[in-house]
Coordinates of C-alpha atoms in Angstrom, one line a residue:
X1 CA 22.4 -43.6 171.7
X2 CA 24.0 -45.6 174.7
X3 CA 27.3 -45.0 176.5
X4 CA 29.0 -47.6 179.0
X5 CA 29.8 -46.2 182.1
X6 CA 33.2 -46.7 183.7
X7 CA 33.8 -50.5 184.9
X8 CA 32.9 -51.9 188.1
X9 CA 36.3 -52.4 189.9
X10 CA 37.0 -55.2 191.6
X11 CA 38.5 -55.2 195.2
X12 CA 41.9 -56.8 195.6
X13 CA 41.8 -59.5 197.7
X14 CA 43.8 -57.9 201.0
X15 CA 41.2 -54.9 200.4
X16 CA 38.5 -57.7 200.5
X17 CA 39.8 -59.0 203.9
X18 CA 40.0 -56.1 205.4
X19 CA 36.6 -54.9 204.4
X20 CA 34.1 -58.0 205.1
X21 CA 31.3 -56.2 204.4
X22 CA 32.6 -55.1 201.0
X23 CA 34.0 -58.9 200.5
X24 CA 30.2 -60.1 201.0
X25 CA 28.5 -57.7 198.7
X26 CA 31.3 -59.0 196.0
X27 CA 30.4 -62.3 196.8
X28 CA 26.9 -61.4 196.3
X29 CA 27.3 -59.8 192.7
X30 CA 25.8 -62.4 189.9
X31 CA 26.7 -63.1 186.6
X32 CA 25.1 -60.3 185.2
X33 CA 27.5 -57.9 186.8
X34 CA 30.3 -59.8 186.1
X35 CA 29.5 -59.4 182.3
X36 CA 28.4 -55.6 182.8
X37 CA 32.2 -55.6 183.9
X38 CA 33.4 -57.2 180.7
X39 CA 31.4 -54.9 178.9
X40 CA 32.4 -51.8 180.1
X41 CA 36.0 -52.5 180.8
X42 CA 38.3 -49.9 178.7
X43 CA 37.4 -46.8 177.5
X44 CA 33.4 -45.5 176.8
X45 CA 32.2 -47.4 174.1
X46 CA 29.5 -45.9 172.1
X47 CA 26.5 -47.5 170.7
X48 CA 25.1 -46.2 168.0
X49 CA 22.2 -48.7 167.8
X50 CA 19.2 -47.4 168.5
X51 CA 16.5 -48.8 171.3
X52 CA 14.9 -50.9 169.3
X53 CA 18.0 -52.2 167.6
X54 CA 19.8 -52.9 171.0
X55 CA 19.5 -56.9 171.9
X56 CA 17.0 -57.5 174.7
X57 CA 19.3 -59.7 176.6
X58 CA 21.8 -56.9 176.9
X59 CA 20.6 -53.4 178.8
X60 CA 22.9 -50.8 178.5
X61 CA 25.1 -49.1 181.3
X62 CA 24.1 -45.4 180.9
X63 CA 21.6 -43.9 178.8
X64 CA 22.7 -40.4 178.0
X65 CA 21.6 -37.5 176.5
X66 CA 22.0 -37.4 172.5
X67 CA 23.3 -34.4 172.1
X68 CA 25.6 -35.2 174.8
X69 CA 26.8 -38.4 172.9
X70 CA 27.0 -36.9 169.7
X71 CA 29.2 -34.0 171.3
X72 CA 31.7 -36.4 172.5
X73 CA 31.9 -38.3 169.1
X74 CA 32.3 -35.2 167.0
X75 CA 35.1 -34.3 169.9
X76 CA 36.4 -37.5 169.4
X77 CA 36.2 -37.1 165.1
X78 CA 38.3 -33.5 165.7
X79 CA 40.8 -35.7 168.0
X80 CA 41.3 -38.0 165.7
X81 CA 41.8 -35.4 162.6
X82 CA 45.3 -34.2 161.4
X83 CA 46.3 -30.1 161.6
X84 CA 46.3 -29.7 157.8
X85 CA 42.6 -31.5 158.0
X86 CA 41.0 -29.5 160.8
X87 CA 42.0 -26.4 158.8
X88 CA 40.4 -27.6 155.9
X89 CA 37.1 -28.0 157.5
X90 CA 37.5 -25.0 159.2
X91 CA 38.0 -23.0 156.1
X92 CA 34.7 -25.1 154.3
X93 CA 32.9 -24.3 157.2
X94 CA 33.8 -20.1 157.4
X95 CA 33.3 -20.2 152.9
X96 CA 29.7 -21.8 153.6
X97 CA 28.7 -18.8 156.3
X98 CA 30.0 -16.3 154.3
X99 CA 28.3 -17.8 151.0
X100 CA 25.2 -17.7 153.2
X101 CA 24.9 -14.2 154.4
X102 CA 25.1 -12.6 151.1
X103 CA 22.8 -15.3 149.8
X104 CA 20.4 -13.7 152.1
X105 CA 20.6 -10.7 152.0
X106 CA 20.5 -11.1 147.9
X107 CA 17.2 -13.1 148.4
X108 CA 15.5 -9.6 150.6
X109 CA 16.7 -7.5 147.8
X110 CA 15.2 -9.7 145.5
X111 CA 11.7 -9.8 147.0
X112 CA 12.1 -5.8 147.8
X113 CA 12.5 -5.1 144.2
X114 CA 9.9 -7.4 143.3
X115 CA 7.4 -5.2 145.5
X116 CA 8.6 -2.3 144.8
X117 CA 8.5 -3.2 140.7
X118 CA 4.9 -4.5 141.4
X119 CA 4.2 -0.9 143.1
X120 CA 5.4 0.8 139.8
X121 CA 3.5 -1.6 137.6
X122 CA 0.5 -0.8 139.6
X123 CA 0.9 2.9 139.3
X124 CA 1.4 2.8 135.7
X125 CA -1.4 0.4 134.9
X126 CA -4.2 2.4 136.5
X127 CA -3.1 5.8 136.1
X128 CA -4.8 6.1 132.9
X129 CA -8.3 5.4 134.9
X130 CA -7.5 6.7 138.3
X131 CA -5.9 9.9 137.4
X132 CA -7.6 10.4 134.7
X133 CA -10.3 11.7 137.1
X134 CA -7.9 13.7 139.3
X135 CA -6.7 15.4 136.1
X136 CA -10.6 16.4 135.3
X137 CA -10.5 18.1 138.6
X138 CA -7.1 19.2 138.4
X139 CA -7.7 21.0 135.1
X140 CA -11.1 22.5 136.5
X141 CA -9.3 24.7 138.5
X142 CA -5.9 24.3 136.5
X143 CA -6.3 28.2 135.2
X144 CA -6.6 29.3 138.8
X145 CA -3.5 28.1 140.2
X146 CA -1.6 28.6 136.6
X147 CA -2.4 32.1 136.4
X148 CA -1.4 32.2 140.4
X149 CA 1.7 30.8 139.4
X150 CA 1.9 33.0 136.4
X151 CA 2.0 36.6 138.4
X152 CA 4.3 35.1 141.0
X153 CA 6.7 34.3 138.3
X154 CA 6.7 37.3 136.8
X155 CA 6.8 39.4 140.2
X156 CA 10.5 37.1 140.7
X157 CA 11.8 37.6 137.0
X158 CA 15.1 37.7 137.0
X159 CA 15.5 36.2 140.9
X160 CA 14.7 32.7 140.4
X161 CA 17.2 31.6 143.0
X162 CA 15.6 33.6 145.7
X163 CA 11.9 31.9 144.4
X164 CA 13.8 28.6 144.4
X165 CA 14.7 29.3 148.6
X166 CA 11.5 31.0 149.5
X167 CA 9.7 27.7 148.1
X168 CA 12.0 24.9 149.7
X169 CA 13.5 26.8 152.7
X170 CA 10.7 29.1 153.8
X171 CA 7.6 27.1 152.9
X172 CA 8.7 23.8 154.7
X173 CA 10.0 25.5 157.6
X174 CA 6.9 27.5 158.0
X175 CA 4.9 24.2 158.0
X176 CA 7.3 22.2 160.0
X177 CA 7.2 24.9 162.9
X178 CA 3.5 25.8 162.7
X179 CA 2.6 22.2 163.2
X180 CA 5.3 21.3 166.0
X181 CA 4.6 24.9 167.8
X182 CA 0.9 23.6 167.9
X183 CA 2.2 19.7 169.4
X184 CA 4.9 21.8 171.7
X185 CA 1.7 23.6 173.4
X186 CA 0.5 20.6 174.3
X187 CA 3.3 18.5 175.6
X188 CA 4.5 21.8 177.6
X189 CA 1.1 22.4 179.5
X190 CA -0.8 18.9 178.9
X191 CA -3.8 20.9 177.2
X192 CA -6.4 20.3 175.8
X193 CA -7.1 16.9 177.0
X194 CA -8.8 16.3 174.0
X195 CA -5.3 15.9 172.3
X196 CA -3.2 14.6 175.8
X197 CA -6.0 11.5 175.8
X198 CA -5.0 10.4 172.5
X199 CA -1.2 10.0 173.5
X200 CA 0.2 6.3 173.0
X201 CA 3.2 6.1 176.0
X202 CA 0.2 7.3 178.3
X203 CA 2.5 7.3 181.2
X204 CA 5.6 9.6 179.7
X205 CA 6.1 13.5 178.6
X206 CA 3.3 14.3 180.9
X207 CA 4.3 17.1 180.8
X208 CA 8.0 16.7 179.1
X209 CA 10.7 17.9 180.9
X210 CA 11.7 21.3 180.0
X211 CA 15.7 21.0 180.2
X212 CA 15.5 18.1 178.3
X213 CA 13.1 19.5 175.2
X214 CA 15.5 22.7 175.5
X215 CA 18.5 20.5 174.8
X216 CA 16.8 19.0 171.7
X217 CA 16.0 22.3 170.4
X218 CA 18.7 23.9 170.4
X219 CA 20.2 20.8 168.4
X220 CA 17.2 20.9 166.3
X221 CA 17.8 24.6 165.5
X222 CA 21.2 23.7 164.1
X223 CA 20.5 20.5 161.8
X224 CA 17.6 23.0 160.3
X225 CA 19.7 26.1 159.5
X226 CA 23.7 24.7 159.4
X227 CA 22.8 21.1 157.7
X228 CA 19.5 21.4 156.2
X229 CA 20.1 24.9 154.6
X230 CA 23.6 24.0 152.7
X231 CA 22.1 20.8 151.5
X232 CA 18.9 23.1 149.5
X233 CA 21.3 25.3 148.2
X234 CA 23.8 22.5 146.7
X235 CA 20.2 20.5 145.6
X236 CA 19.5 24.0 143.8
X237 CA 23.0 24.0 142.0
X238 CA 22.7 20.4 140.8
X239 CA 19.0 20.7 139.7
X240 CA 19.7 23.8 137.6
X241 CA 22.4 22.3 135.4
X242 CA 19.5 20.3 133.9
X243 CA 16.9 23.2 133.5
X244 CA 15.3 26.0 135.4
X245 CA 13.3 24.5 138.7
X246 CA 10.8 27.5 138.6
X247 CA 10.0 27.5 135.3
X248 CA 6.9 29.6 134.0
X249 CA 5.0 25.8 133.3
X250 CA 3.6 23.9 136.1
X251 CA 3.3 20.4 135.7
X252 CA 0.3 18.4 134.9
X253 CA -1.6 16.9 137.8
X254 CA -0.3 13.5 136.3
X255 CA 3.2 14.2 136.4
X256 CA 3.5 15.8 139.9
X257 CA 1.7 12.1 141.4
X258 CA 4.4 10.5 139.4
X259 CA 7.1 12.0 140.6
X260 CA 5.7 12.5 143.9
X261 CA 5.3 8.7 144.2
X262 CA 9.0 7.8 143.3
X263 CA 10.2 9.8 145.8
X264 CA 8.0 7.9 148.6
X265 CA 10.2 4.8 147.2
X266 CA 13.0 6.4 147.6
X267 CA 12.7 7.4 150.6
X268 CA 12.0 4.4 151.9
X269 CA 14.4 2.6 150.1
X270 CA 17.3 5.0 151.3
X271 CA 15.9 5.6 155.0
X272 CA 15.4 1.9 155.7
X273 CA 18.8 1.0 154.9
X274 CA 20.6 4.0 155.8
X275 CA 19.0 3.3 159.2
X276 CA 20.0 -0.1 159.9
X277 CA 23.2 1.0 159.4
X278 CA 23.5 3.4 162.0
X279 CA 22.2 0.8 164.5
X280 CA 25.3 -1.1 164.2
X281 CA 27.0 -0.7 167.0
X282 CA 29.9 0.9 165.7
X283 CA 27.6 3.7 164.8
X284 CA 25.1 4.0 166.7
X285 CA 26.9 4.2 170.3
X286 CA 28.5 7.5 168.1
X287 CA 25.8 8.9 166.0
X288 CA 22.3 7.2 166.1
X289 CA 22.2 6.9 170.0
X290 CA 21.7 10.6 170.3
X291 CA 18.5 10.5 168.7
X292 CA 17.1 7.5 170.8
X293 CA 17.3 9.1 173.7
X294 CA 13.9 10.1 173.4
X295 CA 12.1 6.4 174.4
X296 CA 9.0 8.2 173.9
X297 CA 9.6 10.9 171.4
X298 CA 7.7 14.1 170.8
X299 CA 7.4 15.5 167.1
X300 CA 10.7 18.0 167.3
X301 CA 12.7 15.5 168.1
X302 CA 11.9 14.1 164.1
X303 CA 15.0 16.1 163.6
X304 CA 16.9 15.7 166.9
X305 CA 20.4 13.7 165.5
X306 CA 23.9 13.7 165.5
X307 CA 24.8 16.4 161.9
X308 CA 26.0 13.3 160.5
X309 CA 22.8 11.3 161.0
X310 CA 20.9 13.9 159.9
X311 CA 22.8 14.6 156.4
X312 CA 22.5 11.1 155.4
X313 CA 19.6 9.6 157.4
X314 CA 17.1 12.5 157.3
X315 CA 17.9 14.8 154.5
X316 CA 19.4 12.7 151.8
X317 CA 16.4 10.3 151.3
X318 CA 14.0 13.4 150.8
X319 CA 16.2 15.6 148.7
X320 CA 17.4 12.9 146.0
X321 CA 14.5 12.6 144.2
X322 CA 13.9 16.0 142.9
X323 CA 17.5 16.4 142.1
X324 CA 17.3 13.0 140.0
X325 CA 14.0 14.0 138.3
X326 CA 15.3 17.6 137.9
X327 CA 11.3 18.6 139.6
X328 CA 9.2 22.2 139.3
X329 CA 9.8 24.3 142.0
X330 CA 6.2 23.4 143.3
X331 CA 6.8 19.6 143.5
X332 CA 10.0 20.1 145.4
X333 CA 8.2 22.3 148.1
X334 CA 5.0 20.3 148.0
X335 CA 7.4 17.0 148.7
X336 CA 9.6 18.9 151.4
X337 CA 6.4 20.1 153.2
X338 CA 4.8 16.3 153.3
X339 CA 8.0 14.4 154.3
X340 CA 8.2 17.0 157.6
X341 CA 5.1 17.0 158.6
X342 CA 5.0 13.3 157.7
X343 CA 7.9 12.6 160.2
X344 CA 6.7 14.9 162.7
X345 CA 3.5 12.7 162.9
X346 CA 5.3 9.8 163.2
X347 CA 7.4 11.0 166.4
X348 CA 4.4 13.1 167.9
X349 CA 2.8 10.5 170.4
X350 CA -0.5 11.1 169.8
X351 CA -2.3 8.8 167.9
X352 CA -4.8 11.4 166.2
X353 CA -7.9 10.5 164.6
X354 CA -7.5 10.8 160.6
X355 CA -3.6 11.0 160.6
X356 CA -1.9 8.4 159.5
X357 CA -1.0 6.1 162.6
X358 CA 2.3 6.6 164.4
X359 CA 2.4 3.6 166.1
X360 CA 4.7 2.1 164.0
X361 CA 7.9 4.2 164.5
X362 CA 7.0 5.2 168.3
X363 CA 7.7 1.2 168.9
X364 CA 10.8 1.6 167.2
X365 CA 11.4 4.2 169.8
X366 CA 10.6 1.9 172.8
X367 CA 12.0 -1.0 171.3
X368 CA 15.3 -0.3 169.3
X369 CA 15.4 -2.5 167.2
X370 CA 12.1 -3.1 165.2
X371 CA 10.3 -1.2 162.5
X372 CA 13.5 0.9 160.9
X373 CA 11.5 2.1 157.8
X374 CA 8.9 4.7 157.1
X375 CA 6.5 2.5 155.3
X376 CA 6.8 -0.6 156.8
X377 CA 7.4 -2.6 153.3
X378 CA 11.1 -3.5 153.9
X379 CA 10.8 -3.9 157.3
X380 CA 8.0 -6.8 156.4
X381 CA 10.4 -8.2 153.7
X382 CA 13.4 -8.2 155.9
X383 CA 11.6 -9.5 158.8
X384 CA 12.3 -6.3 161.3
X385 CA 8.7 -5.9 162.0
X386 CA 8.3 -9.6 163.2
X387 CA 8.1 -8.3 167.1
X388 CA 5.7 -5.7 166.6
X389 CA 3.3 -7.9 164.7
X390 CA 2.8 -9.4 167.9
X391 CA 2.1 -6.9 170.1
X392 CA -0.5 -4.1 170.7
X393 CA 0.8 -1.9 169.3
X394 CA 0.5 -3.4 165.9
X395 CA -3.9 -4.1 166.5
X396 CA -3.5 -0.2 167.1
X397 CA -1.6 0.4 164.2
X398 CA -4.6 1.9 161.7
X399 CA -6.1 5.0 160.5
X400 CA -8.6 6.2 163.8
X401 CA -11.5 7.1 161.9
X402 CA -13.6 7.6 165.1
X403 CA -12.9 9.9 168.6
X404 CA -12.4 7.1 170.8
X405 CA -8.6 6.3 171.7
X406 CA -7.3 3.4 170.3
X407 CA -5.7 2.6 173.6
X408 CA -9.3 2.3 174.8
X409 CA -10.7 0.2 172.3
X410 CA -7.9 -1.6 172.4
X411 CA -6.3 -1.7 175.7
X412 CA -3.0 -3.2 176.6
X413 CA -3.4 -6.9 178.0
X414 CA -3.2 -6.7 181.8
X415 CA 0.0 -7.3 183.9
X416 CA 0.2 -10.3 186.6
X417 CA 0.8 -7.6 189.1
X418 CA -2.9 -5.9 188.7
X419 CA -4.2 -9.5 187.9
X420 CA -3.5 -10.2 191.3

């Protein structure tokens, strides 16, 4: 795309015999400037010819950038519009956008459910071969942990509420605490380096500051007992107006994985997006910031959140499921017990041969925004993940089977600074 250039101005002819030197390099311009004035006198004309079409006889006077050009015609196509037209394009312009963002958003709920679905499918087409075999193992020993069942039932006749507590208040918080008191010991006193050599950050919480661990326990403390607490007991008044949770029945071995796997979907359906949503930035600088303030977090700081956060973020993806599928007492507490210890791995640092890798949510940590799920499947669909699939973290990001650190066998790539 050409442009011509402002004309070549003449002199007057007192300014020309005043100036001799100027009057002789006008005398010495040739034809061809003479027409490059003819061309260019007026305003800019634009060319839209391209190179090839130009004629060869006739070079252009400036050769400018296309975007440039076509900047300056579309400015010149809004100069030339009337008000009532300009609106009108405006308000095409602002109905495509807002056609478009729902249109994708409607697309990653599409291909989520899709997955999801497929999950389902999956489940429900080899569960009569795959746990078919669990259930022969499962009813094996079925009498054992009936009758176990059995006698503890009867010793709590009559006081199935207090069961109900003692089975989804004191059993998870004896295995959330047992397993963050044993993770507490060694980010306190760095010991034993078998566990320390294993951490991902290497360079942070070694040790972790005291004040700052204090702080988070003490808001840890209350999300367990003043949020976590109220929430059981209202899940315990809404499952019982379907049936009795600690019924004198367990359920089959089939059943429990069924139910058990549904609420893994949920979860991560109701975590992923509950997430995102507190990283907007309305919410997060007030709710969800707390919680990031931990770059390189430590596994009791699964629960360390503004009450708020922790109601809807933390708690309510866990404890919907059993409400909705009205669950036995022992699927409840089996469920409550996985999804804290499962978030405590996640946030401990350590990447711990034959746990499940926390890679994936510490770089959430470090980074801010990537990875916002628990499994990873939305954050694939949705495209959140697309940073750390670059990265090292995501070659590390794998079940250890073996005792060497992943950050050995696969080290970070080196900096320019120790290249040099």
């Amino acid at each position: 795309m050409y442009v011509c250039g402002p004309p070549v101005r003449t002199p007057p002819p007192h300014v020309s015999h005043m100036h001799g030197k100027d009057n002789i390099k006008d005398r010495a311009r040739g034809p061809r400037d003479e027409e490059r004035n003819d061309r260019c006198s007026g305003n800019f004309r634009v060319r839209l010819e391209s190179a090839d079409q130009a004629p060869a006889n006739q070079e252009p006077c400036v050769v400018l950038n296309t975007r440039r050009a076509s900047r300056r015609l579309r400015g010149a196509e809004r100069r030339n519009m009337t008000p009532e037209t300009r609106t009108d394009t405006r308000g095409v312009a602002s109905a495509s956008r807002q056609q478009a963002a729902p249109g994708v958003l409607w697309d990653s709920m599409k291909k989520a459910a899709v997955v999801i679905g497929s999950g389902i499918l999956f489940l429900a087409a080899f569960g009569n071969s795959l746990t078919w075999h669990l259930q022969r193992f499962w009813g094996a020993s079925g009498d054992f942990w009936q009758d176990l069942w059995t006698k503890l039932h009867v010793t709590f006749e009559g006081h199935h509420t207090a069961l109900f507590y003692l089975g989804t208040m004191l059993v998870p918080t004896l295995a959330f605490w047992g397993v963050n008191a044993l993770l507490l010991l060694v980010d306190t006193t760095g010991k034993p380096a078998f566990i320390t050599r294993y951490r991902i950050q290497v360079d942070k919480n070694n040790p972790v500051d005291k004040r700052k661990l204090f702080h988070a326990l003490k808001t840890v403390l209350f999300n367990h007992l003043c949020i976590s607490g109220p929430m059981v007991v209202g899940a315990y008044q809404l499952m019982t107006l379907r049936g009795d949770p600690c019924g004198p029945q367990l359920p089959t071995f089939h059943r429990a994985l069924l139910e058990l796997a549904f609420f893994s979907i949920l979860e991560e359906l109701m975590f992923y997006y509950s997430h995102r949503l507190f990283h907007q930035p309305s919410l997060y600088k007030r709710f969800h910031k707390q919680h990031h303030e931990w770059t390189a977090p430590i596994g009791i700081v699964c629960i360390y959140a503004h009450p708020l956060e922790h109601m809807i973020s933390n708690m309510l993806p866990v404890a919907l499921g059993p409400v909705v599928l009205a669950s036995h007492l022992t699927t409840t507490s089996l469920w409550l017990c996985m999804a804290l210890i499962s978030t405590t791995i996640s946030h401990c640092g350590y990447h711990l041969p034959f746990l499940p890798s926390p890679e994936f949510h510490d770089f959430h940590h470090l980074r801010f925004n990537q990875c916002f799920g628990v499994f990873g499947v939305l954050d694939r669909l949705h495209g959140t993940d697309a940073k750390f699939r670059l990265t090292k973290q995501y070659e590390r990001h794998s079940l250890l089977t073996g005792l060497t650190p992943l950050s050995e066998s696969v080290p970070d790539a080196p900096t320019k600074g120790r290249d040099l």
